[in-house]
Coordinates of C-alpha atoms in Angstrom, one line a residue:
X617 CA 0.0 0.0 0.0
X618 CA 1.7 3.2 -0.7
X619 CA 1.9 5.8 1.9
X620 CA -1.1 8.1 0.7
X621 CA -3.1 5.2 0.2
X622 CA -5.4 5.5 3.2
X623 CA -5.5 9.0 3.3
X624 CA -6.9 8.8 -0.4
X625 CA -9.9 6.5 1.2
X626 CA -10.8 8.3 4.1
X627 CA -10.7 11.6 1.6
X628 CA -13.2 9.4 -0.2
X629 CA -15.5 8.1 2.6
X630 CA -15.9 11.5 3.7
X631 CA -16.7 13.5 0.7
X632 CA -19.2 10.2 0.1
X633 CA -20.7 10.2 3.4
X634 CA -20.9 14.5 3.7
X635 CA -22.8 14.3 1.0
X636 CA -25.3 11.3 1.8
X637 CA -25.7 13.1 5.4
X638 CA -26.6 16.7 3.8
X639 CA -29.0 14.6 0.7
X640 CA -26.8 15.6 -1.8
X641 CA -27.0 11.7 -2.3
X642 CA -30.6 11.2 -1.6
X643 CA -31.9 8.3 -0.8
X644 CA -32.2 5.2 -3.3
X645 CA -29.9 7.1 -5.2
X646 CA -27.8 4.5 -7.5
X647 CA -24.0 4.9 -6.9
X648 CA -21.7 4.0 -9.6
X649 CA -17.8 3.0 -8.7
X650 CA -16.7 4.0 -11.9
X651 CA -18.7 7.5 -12.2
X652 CA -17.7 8.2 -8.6
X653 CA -13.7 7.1 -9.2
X654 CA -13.8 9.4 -12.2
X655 CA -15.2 12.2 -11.0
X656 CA -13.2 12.3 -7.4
X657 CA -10.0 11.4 -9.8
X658 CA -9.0 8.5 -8.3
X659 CA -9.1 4.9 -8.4
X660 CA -12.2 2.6 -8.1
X661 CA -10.2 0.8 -5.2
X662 CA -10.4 3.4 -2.5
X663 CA -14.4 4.5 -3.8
X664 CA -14.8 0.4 -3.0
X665 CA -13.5 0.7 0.3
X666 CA -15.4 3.7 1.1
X667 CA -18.8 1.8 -0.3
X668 CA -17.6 -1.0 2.8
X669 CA -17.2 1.5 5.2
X670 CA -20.7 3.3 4.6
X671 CA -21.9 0.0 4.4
X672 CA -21.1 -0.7 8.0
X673 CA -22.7 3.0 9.0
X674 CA -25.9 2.1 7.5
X675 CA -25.6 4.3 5.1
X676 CA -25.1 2.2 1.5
X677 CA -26.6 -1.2 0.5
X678 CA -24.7 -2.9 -1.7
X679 CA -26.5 -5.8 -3.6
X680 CA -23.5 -7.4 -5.3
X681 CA -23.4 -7.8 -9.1
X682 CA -25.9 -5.6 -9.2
X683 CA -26.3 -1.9 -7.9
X684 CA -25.3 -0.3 -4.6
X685 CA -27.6 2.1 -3.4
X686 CA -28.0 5.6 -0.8
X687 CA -29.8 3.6 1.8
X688 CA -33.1 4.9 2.7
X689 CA -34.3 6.1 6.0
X690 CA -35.7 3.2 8.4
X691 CA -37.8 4.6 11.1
X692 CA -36.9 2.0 12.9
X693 CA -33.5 2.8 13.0
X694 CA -34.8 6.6 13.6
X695 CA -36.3 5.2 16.2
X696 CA -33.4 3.7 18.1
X697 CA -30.8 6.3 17.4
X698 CA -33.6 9.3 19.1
X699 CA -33.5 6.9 22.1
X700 CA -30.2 6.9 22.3
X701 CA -29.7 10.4 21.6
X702 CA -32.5 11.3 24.4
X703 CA -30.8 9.3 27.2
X704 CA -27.7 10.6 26.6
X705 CA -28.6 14.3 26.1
X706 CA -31.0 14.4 29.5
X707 CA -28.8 12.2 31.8
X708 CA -26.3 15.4 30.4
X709 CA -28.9 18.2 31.8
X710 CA -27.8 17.6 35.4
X711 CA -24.4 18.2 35.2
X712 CA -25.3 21.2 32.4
X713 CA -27.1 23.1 35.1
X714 CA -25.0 23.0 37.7
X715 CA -22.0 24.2 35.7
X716 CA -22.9 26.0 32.6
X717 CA -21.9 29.9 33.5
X718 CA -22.7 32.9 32.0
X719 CA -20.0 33.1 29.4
X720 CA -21.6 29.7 28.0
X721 CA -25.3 31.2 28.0
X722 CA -24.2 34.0 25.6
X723 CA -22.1 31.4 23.4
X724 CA -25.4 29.5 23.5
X725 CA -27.7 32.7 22.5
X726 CA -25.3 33.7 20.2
X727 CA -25.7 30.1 18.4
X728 CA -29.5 30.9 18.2
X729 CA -29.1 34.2 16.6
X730 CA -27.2 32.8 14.1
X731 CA -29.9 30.3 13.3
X732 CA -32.6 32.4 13.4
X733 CA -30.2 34.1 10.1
X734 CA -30.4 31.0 8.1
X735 CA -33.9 30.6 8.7
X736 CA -34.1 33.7 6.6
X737 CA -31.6 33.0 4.1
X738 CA -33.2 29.7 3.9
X739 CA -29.1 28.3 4.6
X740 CA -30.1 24.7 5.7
X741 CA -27.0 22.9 6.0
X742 CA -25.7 25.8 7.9
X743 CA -29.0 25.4 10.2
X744 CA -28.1 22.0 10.7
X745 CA -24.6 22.6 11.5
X746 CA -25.6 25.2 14.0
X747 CA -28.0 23.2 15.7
X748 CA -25.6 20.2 15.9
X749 CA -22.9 22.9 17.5
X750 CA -25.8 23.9 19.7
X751 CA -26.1 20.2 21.7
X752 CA -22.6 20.0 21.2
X753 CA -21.6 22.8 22.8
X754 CA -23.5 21.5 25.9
X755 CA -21.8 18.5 26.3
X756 CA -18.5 20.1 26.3
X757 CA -19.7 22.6 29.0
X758 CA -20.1 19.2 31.3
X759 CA -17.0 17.7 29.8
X760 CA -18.9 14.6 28.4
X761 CA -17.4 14.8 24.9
X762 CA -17.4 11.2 24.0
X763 CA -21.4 10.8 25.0
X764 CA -21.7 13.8 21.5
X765 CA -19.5 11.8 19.5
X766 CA -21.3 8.8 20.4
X767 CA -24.6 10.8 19.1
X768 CA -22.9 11.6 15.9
X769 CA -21.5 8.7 15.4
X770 CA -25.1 6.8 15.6
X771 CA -27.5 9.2 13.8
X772 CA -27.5 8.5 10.6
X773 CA -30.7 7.5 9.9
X774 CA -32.5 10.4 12.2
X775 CA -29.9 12.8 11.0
X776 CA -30.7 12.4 7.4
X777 CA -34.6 13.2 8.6
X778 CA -33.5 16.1 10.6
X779 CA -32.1 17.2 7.4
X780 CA -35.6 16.8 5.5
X781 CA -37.5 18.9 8.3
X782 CA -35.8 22.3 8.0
X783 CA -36.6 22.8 4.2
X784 CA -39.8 23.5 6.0
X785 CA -39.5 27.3 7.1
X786 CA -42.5 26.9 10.0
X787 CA -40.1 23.9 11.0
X788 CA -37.2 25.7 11.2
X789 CA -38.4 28.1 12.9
X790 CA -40.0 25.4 15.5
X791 CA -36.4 23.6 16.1
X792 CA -35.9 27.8 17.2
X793 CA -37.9 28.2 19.2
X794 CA -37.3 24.7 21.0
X795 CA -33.8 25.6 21.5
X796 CA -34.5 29.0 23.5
X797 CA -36.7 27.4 25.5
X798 CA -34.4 24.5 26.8
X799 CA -31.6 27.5 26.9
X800 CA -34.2 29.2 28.9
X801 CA -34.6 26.7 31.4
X802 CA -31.1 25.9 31.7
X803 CA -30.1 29.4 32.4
X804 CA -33.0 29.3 35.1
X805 CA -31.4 26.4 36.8
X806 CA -34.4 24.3 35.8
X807 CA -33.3 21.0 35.2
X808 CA -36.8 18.8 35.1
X809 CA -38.1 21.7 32.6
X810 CA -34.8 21.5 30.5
X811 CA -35.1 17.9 30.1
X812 CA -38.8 18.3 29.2
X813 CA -38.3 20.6 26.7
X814 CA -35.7 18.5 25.4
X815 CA -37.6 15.0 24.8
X816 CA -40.2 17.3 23.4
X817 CA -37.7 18.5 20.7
X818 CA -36.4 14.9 20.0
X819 CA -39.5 13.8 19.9
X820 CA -41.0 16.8 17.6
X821 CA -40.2 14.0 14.5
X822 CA -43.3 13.0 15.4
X823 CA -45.9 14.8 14.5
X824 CA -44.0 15.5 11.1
X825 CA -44.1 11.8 10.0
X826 CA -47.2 11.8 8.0
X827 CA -46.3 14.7 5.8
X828 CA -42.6 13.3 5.3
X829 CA -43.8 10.4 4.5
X830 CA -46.1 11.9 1.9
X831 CA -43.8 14.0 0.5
X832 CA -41.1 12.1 0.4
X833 CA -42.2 8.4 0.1
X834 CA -39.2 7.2 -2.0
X835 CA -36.7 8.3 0.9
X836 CA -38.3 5.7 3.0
X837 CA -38.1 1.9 3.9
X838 CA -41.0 0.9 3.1
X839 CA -41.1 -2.2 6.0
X840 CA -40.3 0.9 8.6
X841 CA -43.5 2.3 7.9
X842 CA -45.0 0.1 11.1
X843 CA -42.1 1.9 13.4
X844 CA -43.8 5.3 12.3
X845 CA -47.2 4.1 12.9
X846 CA -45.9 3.7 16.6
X847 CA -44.8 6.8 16.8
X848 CA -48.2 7.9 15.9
X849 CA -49.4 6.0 17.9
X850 CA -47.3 7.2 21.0
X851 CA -48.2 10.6 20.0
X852 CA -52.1 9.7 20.5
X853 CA -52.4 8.5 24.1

């Protein structure tokens, strides 16, 4: 293997997987080694490896002899990853309060002035960027870095939906407001209100299932349609 070797396929993997993650790649989109090699300028050995690695992050199916493919959402998956995701990010809210100073509350406010911008340049993957920052940032206020990167690391089925919802201006704007209000309680000292505010922005997928699903139904697994049906069904008691 020559020495640039694996630098050339993580280059690869992560233009690939950026662009699945922000729909560039949408999904069921066909991917062709050959088109992909060409247009990266590289070999189709590295693009192969990177197909492997998405592969693993649930992010490619590859039918062999055949077609590899953008995998498309699976609300079950969504489902999983928002649990995780909520555990982690309320069991966080504890320490969050009892350490987050002032300095940290304007860093915080200044995040949501910059997101209330995009929402009027209509900049989404800079909306999801800074709403990503904005949950980040509170894990590094409590120190718990590797709990984020463990988020990040297994969203990539409800991240992909995040990235649906804020093409929706009135949705954008929701996520807002959601944000100042656990920001709100957290500069309050509030913890039971922060993390109620915050399952009720996890869980805000929710009530946007129907239309997703309407609008989009080729970004969807079509056996994962039962898992949203639950959350429907959650929603209703």
């Amino acid at each position: 293997m020559r020495k640039n070797d694996s630098s050339v396929q993580s280059a690869v993997y992560n233009a690939l997987r950026n662009n699945i993650m922000t729909l560039v790649l949408k999904p069921g989109t066909t991917m062709s080694t050959q088109e992909i090699a060409q247009k990266l300028n590289v070999s189709r050995t590295p693009v192969r490896e990177a197909f492997i690695r998405l592969q693993r992050d649930g992010l490619v199916d590859i039918h062999p002899q055949k077609e590899t493919l953008v995998s498309r959402i699976d609300f079950s998956k969504v489902e999983q990853e928002r649990f995780v995701r909520e555990s982690l990010e309320c069991a966080n809210i504890d320490l969050l309060v009892e350490r987050c100073t002032r300095k940290d509350v304007n860093e915080l406010e200044l995040n949501l002035e910059k997101q209330r911008f995009t929402v009027r340049t209509c900049d989404y993957n800079s909306l999801i960027k800074l709403d990503n920052d904005f949950h980040a940032y509170m894990f590094k206020v409590t120190g718990q870095v590797l709990s984020w990167e463990t988020i990040e690391n297994t969203s990539n089925h409800y991240a992909r939906i995040r990235m649906i919802t804020v093409w929706n201006k009135d949705i954008m704007m929701e996520t807002i407001l959601q944000h100042q209000k656990i920001l709100s309680a957290i500069q309050e000292q509030n913890a039971e209100y922060a993390k109620i505010y915050t399952k009720a922005h996890l869980h805000k997928l929710e009530n946007q299932l129907k239309s997703l699903m309407s609008e989009y139904p080729d970004y969807f697994v079509t056996e994962s349609i039962p898992a949203a049906e639950r959350f429907e069904a959650i929603l209703a008691q």
